[in-house]
JSON list of C-alpha atoms in Angstrom, two decimals:
[
{"chain": "A", "resi": 159, "resn": "MET", "atom": "CA", "xyz": [188.88, 178.77, 116.14]},
{"chain": "A", "resi": 160, "resn": "THR", "atom": "CA", "xyz": [192.42, 177.51, 116.03]},
{"chain": "A", "resi": 161, "resn": "TRP", "atom": "CA", "xyz": [194.28, 177.35, 119.32]},
{"chain": "A", "resi": 162, "resn": "THR", "atom": "CA", "xyz": [197.96, 176.95, 120.08]},
{"chain": "A", "resi": 163, "resn": "ILE", "atom": "CA", "xyz": [198.83, 175.37, 123.41]},
{"chain": "A", "resi": 164, "resn": "ARG", "atom": "CA", "xyz": [202.34, 176.14, 124.61]},
{"chain": "A", "resi": 165, "resn": "PRO", "atom": "CA", "xyz": [204.44, 176.65, 127.73]},
{"chain": "A", "resi": 166, "resn": "PRO", "atom": "CA", "xyz": [204.36, 180.13, 129.27]},
{"chain": "A", "resi": 167, "resn": "ARG", "atom": "CA", "xyz": [206.91, 182.76, 128.33]},
{"chain": "A", "resi": 168, "resn": "ALA", "atom": "CA", "xyz": [208.23, 185.46, 130.66]},
{"chain": "A", "resi": 169, "resn": "GLU", "atom": "CA", "xyz": [206.24, 188.07, 128.75]},
{"chain": "A", "resi": 170, "resn": "ASP", "atom": "CA", "xyz": [202.98, 186.14, 129.43]},
{"chain": "A", "resi": 171, "resn": "GLN", "atom": "CA", "xyz": [203.07, 186.61, 133.19]},
{"chain": "A", "resi": 172, "resn": "GLU", "atom": "CA", "xyz": [201.14, 189.90, 133.26]},
{"chain": "A", "resi": 173, "resn": "ALA", "atom": "CA", "xyz": [198.44, 188.59, 130.90]},
{"chain": "A", "resi": 174, "resn": "LEU", "atom": "CA", "xyz": [198.09, 185.36, 132.89]},
{"chain": "A", "resi": 175, "resn": "ALA", "atom": "CA", "xyz": [197.83, 187.25, 136.19]},
{"chain": "A", "resi": 176, "resn": "GLU", "atom": "CA", "xyz": [195.21, 189.54, 134.66]},
{"chain": "A", "resi": 177, "resn": "ILE", "atom": "CA", "xyz": [193.14, 186.63, 133.36]},
{"chain": "A", "resi": 178, "resn": "TYR", "atom": "CA", "xyz": [193.31, 184.94, 136.76]},
{"chain": "A", "resi": 179, "resn": "LEU", "atom": "CA", "xyz": [192.29, 188.11, 138.60]},
{"chain": "A", "resi": 180, "resn": "SER", "atom": "CA", "xyz": [189.54, 189.29, 136.26]},
{"chain": "A", "resi": 181, "resn": "VAL", "atom": "CA", "xyz": [187.89, 185.89, 135.69]},
{"chain": "A", "resi": 182, "resn": "ARG", "atom": "CA", "xyz": [187.85, 185.15, 139.43]},
{"chain": "A", "resi": 183, "resn": "ARG", "atom": "CA", "xyz": [186.22, 188.51, 140.13]},
{"chain": "A", "resi": 184, "resn": "GLU", "atom": "CA", "xyz": [183.64, 188.02, 137.36]},
{"chain": "A", "resi": 185, "resn": "THR", "atom": "CA", "xyz": [182.85, 184.38, 138.19]},
{"chain": "A", "resi": 186, "resn": "PHE", "atom": "CA", "xyz": [183.05, 184.17, 141.98]},
{"chain": "A", "resi": 187, "resn": "VAL", "atom": "CA", "xyz": [180.54, 186.97, 142.61]},
{"chain": "A", "resi": 188, "resn": "TRP", "atom": "CA", "xyz": [179.69, 185.52, 146.05]},
{"chain": "A", "resi": 189, "resn": "VAL", "atom": "CA", "xyz": [183.26, 186.24, 147.28]},
{"chain": "A", "resi": 190, "resn": "ASP", "atom": "CA", "xyz": [184.42, 189.71, 148.29]},
{"chain": "A", "resi": 191, "resn": "PRO", "atom": "CA", "xyz": [186.40, 190.87, 145.19]},
{"chain": "A", "resi": 192, "resn": "GLY", "atom": "CA", "xyz": [188.90, 192.56, 147.52]},
{"chain": "A", "resi": 193, "resn": "LYS", "atom": "CA", "xyz": [190.14, 189.09, 148.45]},
{"chain": "A", "resi": 194, "resn": "PHE", "atom": "CA", "xyz": [191.56, 188.60, 144.95]},
{"chain": "A", "resi": 195, "resn": "HIS", "atom": "CA", "xyz": [194.92, 190.15, 144.02]},
{"chain": "A", "resi": 196, "resn": "ARG", "atom": "CA", "xyz": [197.12, 190.24, 140.94]},
{"chain": "A", "resi": 197, "resn": "GLU", "atom": "CA", "xyz": [199.97, 188.60, 142.93]},
{"chain": "A", "resi": 198, "resn": "ASP", "atom": "CA", "xyz": [197.76, 185.56, 143.57]},
{"chain": "A", "resi": 199, "resn": "PHE", "atom": "CA", "xyz": [198.60, 184.05, 140.20]},
{"chain": "A", "resi": 200, "resn": "ALA", "atom": "CA", "xyz": [202.33, 183.66, 140.91]},
{"chain": "A", "resi": 201, "resn": "ALA", "atom": "CA", "xyz": [201.71, 182.40, 144.44]},
{"chain": "A", "resi": 202, "resn": "HIS", "atom": "CA", "xyz": [198.92, 179.99, 143.51]},
{"chain": "A", "resi": 203, "resn": "THR", "atom": "CA", "xyz": [200.75, 178.43, 140.55]},
{"chain": "A", "resi": 204, "resn": "ASN", "atom": "CA", "xyz": [204.17, 178.07, 142.20]},
{"chain": "A", "resi": 205, "resn": "GLY", "atom": "CA", "xyz": [205.59, 174.66, 141.29]},
{"chain": "A", "resi": 206, "resn": "GLU", "atom": "CA", "xyz": [202.81, 173.87, 138.82]},
{"chain": "A", "resi": 207, "resn": "THR", "atom": "CA", "xyz": [203.02, 173.17, 135.10]},
{"chain": "A", "resi": 208, "resn": "ILE", "atom": "CA", "xyz": [201.28, 175.91, 133.12]},
{"chain": "A", "resi": 209, "resn": "PHE", "atom": "CA", "xyz": [199.75, 175.43, 129.69]},
{"chain": "A", "resi": 210, "resn": "VAL", "atom": "CA", "xyz": [198.99, 178.65, 127.80]},
{"chain": "A", "resi": 211, "resn": "CYS", "atom": "CA", "xyz": [196.22, 178.82, 125.21]},
{"chain": "A", "resi": 212, "resn": "GLU", "atom": "CA", "xyz": [197.01, 181.30, 122.46]},
{"chain": "A", "resi": 213, "resn": "HIS", "atom": "CA", "xyz": [194.49, 182.46, 119.87]},
{"chain": "A", "resi": 214, "resn": "ALA", "atom": "CA", "xyz": [195.22, 183.10, 116.20]},
{"chain": "A", "resi": 215, "resn": "ASP", "atom": "CA", "xyz": [196.42, 186.69, 116.63]},
{"chain": "A", "resi": 216, "resn": "GLY", "atom": "CA", "xyz": [199.00, 185.57, 119.19]},
{"chain": "A", "resi": 217, "resn": "GLY", "atom": "CA", "xyz": [197.22, 186.85, 122.30]},
{"chain": "A", "resi": 218, "resn": "VAL", "atom": "CA", "xyz": [196.66, 184.75, 125.41]},
{"chain": "A", "resi": 219, "resn": "ALA", "atom": "CA", "xyz": [193.11, 183.40, 125.63]},
{"chain": "A", "resi": 220, "resn": "GLY", "atom": "CA", "xyz": [193.58, 181.42, 128.84]},
{"chain": "A", "resi": 221, "resn": "PHE", "atom": "CA", "xyz": [195.61, 178.89, 130.75]},
{"chain": "A", "resi": 222, "resn": "LEU", "atom": "CA", "xyz": [195.54, 175.62, 132.66]},
{"chain": "A", "resi": 223, "resn": "SER", "atom": "CA", "xyz": [197.73, 174.86, 135.66]},
{"chain": "A", "resi": 224, "resn": "LEU", "atom": "CA", "xyz": [198.53, 171.28, 136.65]},
{"chain": "A", "resi": 225, "resn": "TRP", "atom": "CA", "xyz": [200.07, 169.88, 139.80]},
{"chain": "A", "resi": 226, "resn": "PRO", "atom": "CA", "xyz": [201.71, 166.88, 138.06]},
{"chain": "A", "resi": 227, "resn": "ALA", "atom": "CA", "xyz": [202.59, 164.85, 141.15]},
{"chain": "A", "resi": 228, "resn": "ASP", "atom": "CA", "xyz": [198.87, 164.33, 141.87]},
{"chain": "A", "resi": 229, "resn": "ASP", "atom": "CA", "xyz": [197.48, 164.66, 138.32]},
{"chain": "A", "resi": 230, "resn": "PHE", "atom": "CA", "xyz": [195.52, 167.58, 139.76]},
{"chain": "A", "resi": 231, "resn": "ILE", "atom": "CA", "xyz": [194.15, 170.30, 137.51]},
{"chain": "A", "resi": 232, "resn": "HIS", "atom": "CA", "xyz": [194.42, 173.28, 139.81]},
{"chain": "A", "resi": 233, "resn": "MET", "atom": "CA", "xyz": [193.08, 175.95, 137.48]},
{"chain": "A", "resi": 234, "resn": "LEU", "atom": "CA", "xyz": [191.57, 176.42, 134.06]},
{"chain": "A", "resi": 235, "resn": "TYR", "atom": "CA", "xyz": [190.76, 180.05, 133.26]},
{"chain": "A", "resi": 236, "resn": "ILE", "atom": "CA", "xyz": [189.62, 181.49, 129.92]},
{"chain": "A", "resi": 237, "resn": "ARG", "atom": "CA", "xyz": [189.06, 185.15, 129.09]},
{"chain": "A", "resi": 238, "resn": "PRO", "atom": "CA", "xyz": [185.29, 185.77, 128.82]},
{"chain": "A", "resi": 239, "resn": "GLU", "atom": "CA", "xyz": [185.35, 186.61, 125.11]},
{"chain": "A", "resi": 240, "resn": "PHE", "atom": "CA", "xyz": [186.83, 183.16, 124.40]},
{"chain": "A", "resi": 241, "resn": "GLN", "atom": "CA", "xyz": [184.65, 181.10, 126.73]},
{"chain": "A", "resi": 242, "resn": "GLY", "atom": "CA", "xyz": [182.55, 178.59, 124.81]},
{"chain": "A", "resi": 243, "resn": "CYS", "atom": "CA", "xyz": [184.87, 178.73, 121.78]},
{"chain": "A", "resi": 244, "resn": "GLY", "atom": "CA", "xyz": [186.93, 175.59, 122.43]},
{"chain": "A", "resi": 245, "resn": "ALA", "atom": "CA", "xyz": [189.89, 177.07, 124.33]},
{"chain": "A", "resi": 246, "resn": "GLY", "atom": "CA", "xyz": [189.16, 175.04, 127.48]},
{"chain": "A", "resi": 247, "resn": "THR", "atom": "CA", "xyz": [188.76, 171.87, 125.45]},
{"chain": "A", "resi": 248, "resn": "ALA", "atom": "CA", "xyz": [192.08, 172.53, 123.70]},
{"chain": "A", "resi": 249, "resn": "LEU", "atom": "CA", "xyz": [193.78, 172.92, 127.08]},
{"chain": "A", "resi": 250, "resn": "LEU", "atom": "CA", "xyz": [192.36, 169.63, 128.38]},
{"chain": "A", "resi": 251, "resn": "ARG", "atom": "CA", "xyz": [193.44, 167.85, 125.20]},
{"chain": "A", "resi": 252, "resn": "ALA", "atom": "CA", "xyz": [196.98, 169.17, 125.71]},
{"chain": "A", "resi": 253, "resn": "LEU", "atom": "CA", "xyz": [197.34, 167.38, 129.05]},
{"chain": "A", "resi": 254, "resn": "PRO", "atom": "CA", "xyz": [199.89, 164.56, 129.02]},
{"chain": "A", "resi": 255, "resn": "GLU", "atom": "CA", "xyz": [198.28, 161.32, 127.84]},
{"chain": "A", "resi": 256, "resn": "TRP", "atom": "CA", "xyz": [194.77, 162.87, 127.59]},
{"chain": "A", "resi": 257, "resn": "PRO", "atom": "CA", "xyz": [192.33, 161.09, 127.43]},
{"chain": "A", "resi": 258, "resn": "ARG", "atom": "CA", "xyz": [194.08, 157.89, 128.53]},
{"chain": "A", "resi": 259, "resn": "HIS", "atom": "CA", "xyz": [195.13, 159.23, 131.93]},
{"chain": "A", "resi": 260, "resn": "LYS", "atom": "CA", "xyz": [193.20, 159.93, 135.13]},
{"chain": "A", "resi": 261, "resn": "TYR", "atom": "CA", "xyz": [192.97, 163.57, 136.23]},
{"chain": "A", "resi": 262, "resn": "ARG", "atom": "CA", "xyz": [191.08, 165.25, 139.03]},
{"chain": "A", "resi": 263, "resn": "LEU", "atom": "CA", "xyz": [190.11, 168.75, 140.14]},
{"chain": "A", "resi": 264, "resn": "LYS", "atom": "CA", "xyz": [187.95, 170.69, 142.56]},
{"chain": "A", "resi": 265, "resn": "CYS", "atom": "CA", "xyz": [185.06, 172.77, 141.24]},
{"chain": "A", "resi": 266, "resn": "LEU", "atom": "CA", "xyz": [183.09, 175.19, 143.38]},
{"chain": "A", "resi": 267, "resn": "VAL", "atom": "CA", "xyz": [179.44, 174.11, 143.62]},
{"chain": "A", "resi": 268, "resn": "LYS", "atom": "CA", "xyz": [178.26, 177.64, 142.76]},
{"chain": "A", "resi": 269, "resn": "ASN", "atom": "CA", "xyz": [180.37, 177.62, 139.57]},
{"chain": "A", "resi": 270, "resn": "ARG", "atom": "CA", "xyz": [177.70, 175.77, 137.59]},
{"chain": "A", "resi": 271, "resn": "ARG", "atom": "CA", "xyz": [179.08, 176.68, 134.18]},
{"chain": "A", "resi": 272, "resn": "ALA", "atom": "CA", "xyz": [182.50, 175.20, 134.97]},
{"chain": "A", "resi": 273, "resn": "LYS", "atom": "CA", "xyz": [180.93, 172.05, 136.39]},
{"chain": "A", "resi": 274, "resn": "ALA", "atom": "CA", "xyz": [178.83, 171.61, 133.25]},
{"chain": "A", "resi": 275, "resn": "PHE", "atom": "CA", "xyz": [181.99, 172.03, 131.14]},
{"chain": "A", "resi": 276, "resn": "TYR", "atom": "CA", "xyz": [183.87, 169.34, 133.05]},
{"chain": "A", "resi": 277, "resn": "LEU", "atom": "CA", "xyz": [180.94, 166.92, 133.11]},
{"chain": "A", "resi": 278, "resn": "SER", "atom": "CA", "xyz": [180.58, 167.34, 129.33]},
{"chain": "A", "resi": 279, "resn": "HIS", "atom": "CA", "xyz": [184.23, 166.31, 128.98]},
{"chain": "A", "resi": 280, "resn": "GLY", "atom": "CA", "xyz": [183.85, 163.04, 130.88]},
{"chain": "A", "resi": 281, "resn": "PHE", "atom": "CA", "xyz": [184.56, 164.09, 134.47]},
{"chain": "A", "resi": 282, "resn": "GLU", "atom": "CA", "xyz": [182.43, 162.60, 137.25]},
{"chain": "A", "resi": 283, "resn": "VAL", "atom": "CA", "xyz": [181.71, 163.84, 140.78]},
{"chain": "A", "resi": 284, "resn": "THR", "atom": "CA", "xyz": [183.82, 161.74, 143.17]},
{"chain": "A", "resi": 285, "resn": "GLY", "atom": "CA", "xyz": [183.78, 163.75, 146.40]},
{"chain": "A", "resi": 286, "resn": "ASN", "atom": "CA", "xyz": [183.06, 167.05, 148.06]},
{"chain": "A", "resi": 287, "resn": "GLY", "atom": "CA", "xyz": [184.39, 169.50, 150.62]},
{"chain": "A", "resi": 288, "resn": "ALA", "atom": "CA", "xyz": [184.54, 173.12, 151.70]},
{"chain": "A", "resi": 289, "resn": "SER", "atom": "CA", "xyz": [186.97, 175.95, 150.97]},
{"chain": "A", "resi": 290, "resn": "PRO", "atom": "CA", "xyz": [187.15, 179.65, 151.87]},
{"chain": "A", "resi": 291, "resn": "GLU", "atom": "CA", "xyz": [185.42, 180.41, 148.52]},
{"chain": "A", "resi": 292, "resn": "GLY", "atom": "CA", "xyz": [182.58, 177.96, 149.21]},
{"chain": "A", "resi": 293, "resn": "ASP", "atom": "CA", "xyz": [181.64, 174.31, 148.95]},
{"chain": "A", "resi": 294, "resn": "TYR", "atom": "CA", "xyz": [183.26, 172.32, 146.15]},
{"chain": "A", "resi": 295, "resn": "GLU", "atom": "CA", "xyz": [182.94, 168.99, 144.45]},
{"chain": "A", "resi": 296, "resn": "GLU", "atom": "CA", "xyz": [185.89, 166.87, 143.49]},
{"chain": "A", "resi": 297, "resn": "LEU", "atom": "CA", "xyz": [185.62, 165.80, 139.87]},
{"chain": "A", "resi": 298, "resn": "SER", "atom": "CA", "xyz": [187.66, 162.98, 138.36]},
{"chain": "A", "resi": 299, "resn": "PHE", "atom": "CA", "xyz": [188.31, 162.05, 134.77]},
{"chain": "A", "resi": 300, "resn": "VAL", "atom": "CA", "xyz": [188.61, 158.30, 134.58]},
{"chain": "A", "resi": 301, "resn": "PRO", "atom": "CA", "xyz": [189.57, 156.95, 131.16]},
{"chain": "A", "resi": 302, "resn": "ALA", "atom": "CA", "xyz": [187.18, 154.46, 129.62]}
]
């Protein structure tokens, strides 16, 4: 598939909020789904740089949010029908100076599929901790 990575537009906000809400509810099955709300997207990405992944028909397939001051990938969410099709890889490759720059993120331990994705893209486990959604591992991408 061919992906276009671009900044968000005002008209993307509803689609991005829906992706964030629905993927969280489908993936984090160990968390009460009532704890996730559509408004979370705007609150949780405030001040972050958003990269939108658009598929060939112009629809939004997913997004990545980055907290640039810490080179921290806060979120990477892909609609289920596009998972495993290269959208996440395209978003990583769109990061400034990828793959010559160090990035880090937190991945919930129970989210095995996401962890496998990041490990396959060169991230390594560099720490761990706990959050309201469960235990997580810090993963870091260190350029070769």
